[in-house]
Short mmCIF file of C-alpha atoms and ligand atoms in Angstrom, two decimals:
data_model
loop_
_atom_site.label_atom_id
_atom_site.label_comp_id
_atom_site.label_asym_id
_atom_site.label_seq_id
_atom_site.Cartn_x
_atom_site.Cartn_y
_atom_site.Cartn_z
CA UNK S 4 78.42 138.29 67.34
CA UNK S 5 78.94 141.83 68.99
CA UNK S 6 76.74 142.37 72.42
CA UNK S 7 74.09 144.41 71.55
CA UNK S 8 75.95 147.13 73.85
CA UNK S 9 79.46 147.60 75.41
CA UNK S 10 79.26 147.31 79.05
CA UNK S 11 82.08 148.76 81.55
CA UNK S 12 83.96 145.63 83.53
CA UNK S 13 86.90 145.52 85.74
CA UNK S 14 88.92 142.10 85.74
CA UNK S 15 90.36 141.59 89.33
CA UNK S 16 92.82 139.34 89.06
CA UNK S 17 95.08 138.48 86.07
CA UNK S 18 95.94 135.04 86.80
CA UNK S 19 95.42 132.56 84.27
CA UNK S 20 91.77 132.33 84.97
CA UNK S 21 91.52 135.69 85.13
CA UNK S 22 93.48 136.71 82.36
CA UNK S 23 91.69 134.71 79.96
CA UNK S 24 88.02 135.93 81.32
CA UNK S 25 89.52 139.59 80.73
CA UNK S 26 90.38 138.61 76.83
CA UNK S 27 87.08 137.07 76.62
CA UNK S 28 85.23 140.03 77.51
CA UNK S 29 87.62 142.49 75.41
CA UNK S 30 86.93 140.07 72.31
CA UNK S 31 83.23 140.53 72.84
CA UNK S 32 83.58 144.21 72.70
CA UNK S 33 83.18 145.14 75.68
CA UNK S 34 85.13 147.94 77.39
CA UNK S 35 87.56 146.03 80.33
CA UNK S 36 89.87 147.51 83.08
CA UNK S 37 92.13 145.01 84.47
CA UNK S 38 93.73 145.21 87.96
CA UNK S 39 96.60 142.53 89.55
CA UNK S 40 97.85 142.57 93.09
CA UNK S 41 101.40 142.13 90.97
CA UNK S 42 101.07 145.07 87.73
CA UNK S 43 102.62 142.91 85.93
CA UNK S 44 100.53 140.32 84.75
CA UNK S 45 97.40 143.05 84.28
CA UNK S 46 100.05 144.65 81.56
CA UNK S 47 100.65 141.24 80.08
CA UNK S 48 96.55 140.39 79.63
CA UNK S 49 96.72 143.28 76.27
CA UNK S 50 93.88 142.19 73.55
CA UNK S 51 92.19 145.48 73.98
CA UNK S 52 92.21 145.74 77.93
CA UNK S 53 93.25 148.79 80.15
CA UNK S 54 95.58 147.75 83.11
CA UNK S 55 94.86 150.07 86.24
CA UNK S 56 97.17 149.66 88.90
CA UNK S 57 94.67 151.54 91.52
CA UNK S 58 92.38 148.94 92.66
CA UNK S 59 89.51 151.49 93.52
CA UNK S 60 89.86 153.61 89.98
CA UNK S 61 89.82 150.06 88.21
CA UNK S 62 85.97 149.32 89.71
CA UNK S 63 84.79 152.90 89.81
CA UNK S 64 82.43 153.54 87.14
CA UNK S 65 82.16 150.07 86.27
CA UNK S 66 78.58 147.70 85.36
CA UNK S 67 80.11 144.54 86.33
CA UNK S 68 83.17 143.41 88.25
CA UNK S 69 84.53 140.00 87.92
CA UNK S 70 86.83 138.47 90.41
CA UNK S 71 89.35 135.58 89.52
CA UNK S 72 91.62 134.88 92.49
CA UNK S 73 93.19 132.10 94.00
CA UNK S 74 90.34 132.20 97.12
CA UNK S 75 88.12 134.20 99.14
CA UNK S 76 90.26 134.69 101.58
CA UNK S 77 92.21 136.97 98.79
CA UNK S 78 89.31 138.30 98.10
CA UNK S 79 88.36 139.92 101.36
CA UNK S 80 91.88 140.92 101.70
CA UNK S 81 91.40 142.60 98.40
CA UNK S 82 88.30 144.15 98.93
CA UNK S 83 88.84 145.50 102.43
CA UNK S 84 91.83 147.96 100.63
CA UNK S 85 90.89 151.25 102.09
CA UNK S 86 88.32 152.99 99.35
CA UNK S 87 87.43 149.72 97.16
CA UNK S 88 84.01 148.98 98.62
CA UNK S 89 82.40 152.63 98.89
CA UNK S 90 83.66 152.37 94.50
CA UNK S 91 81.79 149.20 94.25
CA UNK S 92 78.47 150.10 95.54
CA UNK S 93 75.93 149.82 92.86
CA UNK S 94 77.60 147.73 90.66
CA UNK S 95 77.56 143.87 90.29
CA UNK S 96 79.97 141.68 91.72
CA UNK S 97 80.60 138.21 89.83
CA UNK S 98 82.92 135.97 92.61
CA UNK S 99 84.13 133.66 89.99
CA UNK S 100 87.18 132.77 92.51
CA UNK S 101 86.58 129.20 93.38
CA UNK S 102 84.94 128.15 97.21
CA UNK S 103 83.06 126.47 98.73
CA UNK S 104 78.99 126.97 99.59
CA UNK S 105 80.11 128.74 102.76
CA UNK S 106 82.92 130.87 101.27
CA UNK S 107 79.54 132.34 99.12
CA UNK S 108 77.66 132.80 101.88
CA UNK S 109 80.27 135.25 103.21
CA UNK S 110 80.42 136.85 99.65
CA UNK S 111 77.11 137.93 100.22
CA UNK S 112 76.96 139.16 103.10
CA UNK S 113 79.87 141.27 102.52
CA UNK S 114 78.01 142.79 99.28
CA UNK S 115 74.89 143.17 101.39
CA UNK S 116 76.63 145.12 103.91
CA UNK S 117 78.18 147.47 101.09
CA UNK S 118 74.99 147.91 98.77
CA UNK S 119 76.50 145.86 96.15
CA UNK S 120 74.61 143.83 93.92
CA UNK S 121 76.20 139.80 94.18
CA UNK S 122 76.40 136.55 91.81
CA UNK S 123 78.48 133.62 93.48
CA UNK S 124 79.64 131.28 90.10
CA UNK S 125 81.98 128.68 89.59
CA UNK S 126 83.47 128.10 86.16
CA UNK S 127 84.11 125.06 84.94
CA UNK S 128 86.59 124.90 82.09
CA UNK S 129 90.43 125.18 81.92
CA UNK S 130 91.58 129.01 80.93
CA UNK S 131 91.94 127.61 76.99
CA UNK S 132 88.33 126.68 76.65
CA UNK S 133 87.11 130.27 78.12
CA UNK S 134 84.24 131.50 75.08
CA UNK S 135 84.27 128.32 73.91
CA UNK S 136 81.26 125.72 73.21
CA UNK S 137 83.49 123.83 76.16
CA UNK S 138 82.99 126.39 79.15
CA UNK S 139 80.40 126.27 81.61
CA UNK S 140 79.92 128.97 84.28
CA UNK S 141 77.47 128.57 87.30
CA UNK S 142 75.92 131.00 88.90
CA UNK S 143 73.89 131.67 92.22
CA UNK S 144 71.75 134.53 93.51
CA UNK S 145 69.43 136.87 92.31
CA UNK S 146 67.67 136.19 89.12
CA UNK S 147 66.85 139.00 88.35
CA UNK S 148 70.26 140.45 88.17
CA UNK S 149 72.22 137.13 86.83
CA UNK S 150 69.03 137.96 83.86
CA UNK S 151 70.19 141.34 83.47
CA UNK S 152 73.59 140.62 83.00
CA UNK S 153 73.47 137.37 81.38
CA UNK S 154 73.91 138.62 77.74
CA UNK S 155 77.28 140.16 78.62
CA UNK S 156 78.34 137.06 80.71
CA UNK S 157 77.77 134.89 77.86
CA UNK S 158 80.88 136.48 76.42
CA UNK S 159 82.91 134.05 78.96
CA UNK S 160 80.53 130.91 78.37
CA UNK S 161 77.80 130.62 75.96
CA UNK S 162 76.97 127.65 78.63
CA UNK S 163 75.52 130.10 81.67
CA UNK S 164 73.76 128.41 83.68
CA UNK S 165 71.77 129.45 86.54
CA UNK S 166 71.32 127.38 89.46
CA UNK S 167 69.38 128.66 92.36
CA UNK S 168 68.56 131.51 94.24
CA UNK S 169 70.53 129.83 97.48
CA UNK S 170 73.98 131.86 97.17
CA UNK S 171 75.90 128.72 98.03
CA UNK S 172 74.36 126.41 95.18
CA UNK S 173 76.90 127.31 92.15
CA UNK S 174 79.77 126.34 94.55
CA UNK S 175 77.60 123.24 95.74
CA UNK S 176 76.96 121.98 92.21
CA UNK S 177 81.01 122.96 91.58
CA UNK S 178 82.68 120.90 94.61
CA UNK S 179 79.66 118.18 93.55
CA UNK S 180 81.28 117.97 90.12
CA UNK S 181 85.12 118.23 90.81
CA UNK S 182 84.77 115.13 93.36
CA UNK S 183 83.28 113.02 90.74
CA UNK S 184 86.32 114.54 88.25
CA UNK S 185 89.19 114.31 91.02
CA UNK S 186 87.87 111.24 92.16
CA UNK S 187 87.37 109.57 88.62
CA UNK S 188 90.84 110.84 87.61
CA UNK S 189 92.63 109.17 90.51
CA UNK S 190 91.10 106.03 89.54
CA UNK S 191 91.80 105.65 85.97
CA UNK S 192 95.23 107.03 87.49
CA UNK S 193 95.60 104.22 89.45
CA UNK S 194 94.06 101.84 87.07
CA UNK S 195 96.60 102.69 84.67
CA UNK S 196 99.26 102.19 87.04
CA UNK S 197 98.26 98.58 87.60
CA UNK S 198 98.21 97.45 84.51
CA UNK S 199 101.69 99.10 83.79
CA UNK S 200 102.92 96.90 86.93
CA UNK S 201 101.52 94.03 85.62
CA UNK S 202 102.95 94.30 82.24
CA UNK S 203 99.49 95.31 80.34
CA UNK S 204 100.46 98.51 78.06
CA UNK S 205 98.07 101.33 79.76
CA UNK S 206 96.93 102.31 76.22
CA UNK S 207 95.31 99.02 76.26
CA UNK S 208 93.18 100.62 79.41
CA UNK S 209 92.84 103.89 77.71
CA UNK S 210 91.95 102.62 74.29
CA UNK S 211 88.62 100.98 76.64
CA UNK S 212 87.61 104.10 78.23
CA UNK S 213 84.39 103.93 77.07
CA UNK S 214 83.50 100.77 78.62
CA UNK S 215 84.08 102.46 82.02
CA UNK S 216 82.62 105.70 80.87
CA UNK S 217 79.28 104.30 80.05
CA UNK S 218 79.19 102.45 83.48
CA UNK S 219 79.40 105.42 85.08
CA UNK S 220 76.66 106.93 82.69
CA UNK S 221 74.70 104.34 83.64
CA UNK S 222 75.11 104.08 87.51
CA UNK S 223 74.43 107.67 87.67
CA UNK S 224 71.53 107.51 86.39
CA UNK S 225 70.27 104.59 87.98
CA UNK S 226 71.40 106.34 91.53
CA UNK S 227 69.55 108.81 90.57
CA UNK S 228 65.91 106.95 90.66
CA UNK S 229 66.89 105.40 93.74
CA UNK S 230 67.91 107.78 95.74
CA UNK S 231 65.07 109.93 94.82
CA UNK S 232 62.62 106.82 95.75
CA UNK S 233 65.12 105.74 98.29
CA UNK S 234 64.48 102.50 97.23
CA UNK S 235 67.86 100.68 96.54
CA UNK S 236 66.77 97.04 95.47
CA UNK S 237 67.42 95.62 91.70
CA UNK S 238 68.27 92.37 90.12
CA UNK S 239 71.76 93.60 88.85
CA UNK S 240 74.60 93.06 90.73
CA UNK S 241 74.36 92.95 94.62
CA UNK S 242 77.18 94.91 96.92
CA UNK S 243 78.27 91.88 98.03
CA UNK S 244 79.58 90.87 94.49
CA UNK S 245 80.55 94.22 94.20
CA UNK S 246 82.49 94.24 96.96
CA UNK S 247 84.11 90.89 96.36
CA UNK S 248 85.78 92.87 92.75
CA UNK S 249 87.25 95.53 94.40
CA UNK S 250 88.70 93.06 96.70
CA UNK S 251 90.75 91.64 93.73
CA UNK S 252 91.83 95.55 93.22
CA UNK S 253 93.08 95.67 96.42
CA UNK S 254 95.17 92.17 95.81
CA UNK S 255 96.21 92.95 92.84
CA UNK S 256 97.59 96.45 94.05
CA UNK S 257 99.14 94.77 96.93
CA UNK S 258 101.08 91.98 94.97
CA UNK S 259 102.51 94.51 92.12
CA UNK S 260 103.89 96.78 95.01
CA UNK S 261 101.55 99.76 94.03
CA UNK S 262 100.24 102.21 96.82
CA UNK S 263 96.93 100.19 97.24
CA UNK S 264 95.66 103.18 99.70
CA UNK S 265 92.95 104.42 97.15
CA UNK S 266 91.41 100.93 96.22
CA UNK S 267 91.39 100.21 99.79
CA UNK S 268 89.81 103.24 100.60
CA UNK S 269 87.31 102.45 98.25
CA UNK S 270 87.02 98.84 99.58
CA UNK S 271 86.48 100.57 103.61
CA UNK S 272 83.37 102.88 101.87
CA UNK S 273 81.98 99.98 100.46
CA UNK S 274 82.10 97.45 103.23
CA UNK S 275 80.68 99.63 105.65
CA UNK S 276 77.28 99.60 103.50
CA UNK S 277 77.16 95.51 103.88
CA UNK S 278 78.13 96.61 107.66
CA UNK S 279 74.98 98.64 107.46
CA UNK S 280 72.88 95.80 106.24
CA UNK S 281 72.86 96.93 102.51
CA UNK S 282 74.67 93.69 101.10
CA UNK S 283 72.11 92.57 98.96
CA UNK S 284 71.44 95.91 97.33
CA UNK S 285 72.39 97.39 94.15
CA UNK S 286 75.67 100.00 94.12
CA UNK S 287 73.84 103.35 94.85
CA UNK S 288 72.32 101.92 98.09
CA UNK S 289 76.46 103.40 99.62
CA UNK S 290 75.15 106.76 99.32
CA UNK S 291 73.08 105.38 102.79
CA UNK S 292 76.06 105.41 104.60
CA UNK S 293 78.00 108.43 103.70
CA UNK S 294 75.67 111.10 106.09
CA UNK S 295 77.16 108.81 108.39
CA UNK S 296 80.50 109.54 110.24
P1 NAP T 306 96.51 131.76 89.39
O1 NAP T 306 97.00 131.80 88.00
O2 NAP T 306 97.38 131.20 90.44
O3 NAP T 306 96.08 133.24 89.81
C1 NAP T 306 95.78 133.58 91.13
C2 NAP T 306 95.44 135.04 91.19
O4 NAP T 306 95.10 135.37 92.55
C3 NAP T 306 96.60 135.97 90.80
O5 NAP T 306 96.04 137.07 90.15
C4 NAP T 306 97.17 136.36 92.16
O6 NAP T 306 97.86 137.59 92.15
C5 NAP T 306 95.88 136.50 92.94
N1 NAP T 306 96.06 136.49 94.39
C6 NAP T 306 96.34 135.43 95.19
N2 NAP T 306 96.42 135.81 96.48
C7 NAP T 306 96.17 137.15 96.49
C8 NAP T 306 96.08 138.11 97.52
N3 NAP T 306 96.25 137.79 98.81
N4 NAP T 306 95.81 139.39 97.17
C9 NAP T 306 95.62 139.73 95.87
N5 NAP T 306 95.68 138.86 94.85
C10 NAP T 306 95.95 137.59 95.16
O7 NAP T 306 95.15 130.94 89.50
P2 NAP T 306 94.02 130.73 88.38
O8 NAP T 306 94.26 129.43 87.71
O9 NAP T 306 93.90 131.97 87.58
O10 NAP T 306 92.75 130.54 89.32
C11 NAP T 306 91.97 131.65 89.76
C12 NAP T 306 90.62 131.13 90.24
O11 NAP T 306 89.98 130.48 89.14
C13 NAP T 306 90.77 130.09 91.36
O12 NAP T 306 89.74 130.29 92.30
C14 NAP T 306 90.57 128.78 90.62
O13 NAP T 306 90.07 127.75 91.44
C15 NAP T 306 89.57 129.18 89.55
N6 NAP T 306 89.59 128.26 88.42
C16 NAP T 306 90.74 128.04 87.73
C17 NAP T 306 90.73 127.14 86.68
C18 NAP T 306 91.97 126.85 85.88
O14 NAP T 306 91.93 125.89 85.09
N7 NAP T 306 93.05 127.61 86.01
C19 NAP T 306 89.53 126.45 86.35
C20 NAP T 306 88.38 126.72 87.08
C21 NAP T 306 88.41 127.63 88.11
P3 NAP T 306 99.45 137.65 91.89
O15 NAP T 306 99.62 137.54 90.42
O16 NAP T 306 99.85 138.97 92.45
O17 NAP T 306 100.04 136.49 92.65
#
C-alpha cells in the first residue's frame, strides 16, 4: 500500500543492513538519499535511491535519517564530519546501528546537544526479511515522535514496536533477545555435535526440535511467574535433578572428545544455585544467582 505521503530520508550506511532498509523505504515510495563511507556500495543500493557522496548534502533537507553501521563508535566518527550535525538539526535521527543500552544513552545526548530529534531501535531480522511479516524493529524514546513517524517506519517492519520512553530499552530488549538466540544456537550446536560423535545422525536431533522448543516455551513462561512473585518452589523437577542431567552432558562430551567447555559452563551456573541453597527449587530459581559475581 503507498504511504499516505512521500517523506524525504537519507540512508547512512549501505551495508547489508543498510542497503536493504534503503530499498525498503524506496519500495514504499518514499523519496531516499543514500550515503556510504565507501561510494561504492551507496551506487550499488539502485531500486529508486539517490547515492550522495557528501555526507552533509545527503541529510540536509531530510524528515528522517536512518543510520545502519557496524557501531556507534562509527557513528560518532561519522557524525562529527565537519558540517553534518548543524544539517541534521530538526530532523529525526533513527540509530538502527546495533549497541548496547549505554551506546543509546550517548546517542542521545549527542542529538540533545545538536537539537536533533532521537529514536534508539534495534532491528531484529536478517537483511532478506526487511518489509516482511518476519522483521521486527524496536524502538526507544519519545513517543510522540516514534508516533509521528511510525507510518513511514512501517515501510521497514510492519512489526514496530515501541518499547519505552528509557532511550536504552530497545537495545536492552535487543541484547535480552540475542543471548537467548546466541545462547540457544550454541546449544543445539553442540547438541548436534554430540550426537554426530556418538554415531546418532544429527537430523535425528533436528527432526525433534520441537520437543526442546516447547520446553523452552514452557520454562519461560513459568520463570516468568516466579520471578515476578520471586517465589521459586514447584513440584516439577528440583535443581538438584536438574543438575544431575547436565552432568551426563558434561560426561558424555568428555568421553566423545568434544570441547565440553559450554556444557560445563552451563553445569558451573547451575551448581552455584544449589551452592546458594536453591537445590530443591524449580529451574528459574538460577536467575537468583546471576546479580551475583
Ligand atoms: P556491514 O554490511 O558490515 O556494513 C557496515 C557498514 O558500516 C558499512 O556501510 C560500512 O562502511 C560502515 N562503517 C563501518 N565503520 C565505519 C566508519 N568508521 N565510518 C563510516 N562507515 C563505517 O554490516 P550490516 O550487516 O549492514 O550491519 C549494520 C548494522 O545492522 C550493525 O549494527 C548490525 O549489528 C545491525 N544488524 C545487522 C543484521 C544483519 O543480519 N546483517 C541484523 C540486525 C542488525 P564501508 O562500506 O565503507 O565499510
Amino acid at each position: 500500500m503507498a504511504p499516505s505521503r512521500s517523506v524525504k530520508i537519507a540512508v547512512v550506511g549501505c551495508g547489508l543492513m543498510g542497503s536493504a532498509l534503503a530499498r525498503a523505504f524506496s519500495a514504499a515510495g518514499h523519496d531516499v538519499a543514500v550515503w556510504n563511507r565507501t561510494p561504492g556500495k551507496a551506487k550499488a543500493v539502485g531500486s529508486g535511491t539517490v547515492a550522495m557522496e557528501n555526507l552533509v548534502e545527503a541529510v540536509s533537507g531530510r524528515e528522517l535519517v536512518v543510520v545502519s553501521l557496524s557501531n556507534y563508535a562509527a557513528s560518532f566518527e561519522v557524525f562529527s564530519a565537519k558540517g553534518v550535525a548543524p544539517a541534521l538539526a530538526g530532523t529525526t535521527l533513527v540509530q538502527l546501528t546495533s549497541g548496547s543500552p549505554a551506546d543509546a544513552r550517548s546517542g542521545l545526548e549527542w542529538a540533545k546537544a545538536h537539537g536533533v530529534d532521537y529514536l534508539d531501535a534495534a532491528i531484529l531480522a536478517y537483511p532478506g526479511f526487511v518489509a516482511t511479516d518476519y522483521a521486527t524493529v524496536f524502538y526507544a524514546g519519545s513517543r510522540p515522535v516514534f508516533d509521528r513517524h511510525l507510518e513511514t517506519l512501517q515501510a521497514i517492519a510492519r512489526n514496530s514496536v515501541y518499547v519505552d520512553e528509557k532511550i536504552g530499552s530497545a537495545a536492552t530488549l535487543d541484547c535480552a533477545i540475542l543471548e537467548a538466540y546466541y545462547g540457544g544456537s550454541l546449544a543445539f550446536l553442540h547438541a548436534a555435535a554430540m550426537c554426530k560423535a556418538e554415531g546418532l545422525d544429527p537430523k535425528t536431533f533436528f527432526s525433534q526440535k520441537n520437543s526442546f522448543l516447547g520446553l523452552i516455551s514452557v520454562t519461560a513462561d513459568a520463570a516468568q511467574g516466579m520471578i515476578e512473585n520471586n517465589d521459586f518452589s514447584g513440584d516439577q523437577c528440583s535443581l538438584n535433578t536438574h543438575v544431575a542431567a547436565i552432568e551426563h552432558i558434561v560426561r558424555l562430551s568428555k568421553d566423545a572428545r568434544l570441547s565440553a567447555r559450554f556444557p560445563k559452563e552451563l553445569l558451573d551456573n547451575y551448581k552455584r544455585a544449589l551452592s546458594a541453597g536453591l537445590g530443591e527449587k524449580e529451574l528459574p530459581a538460577v536467575f537468583q544467582t546471576l546479580t551475583q559475581e
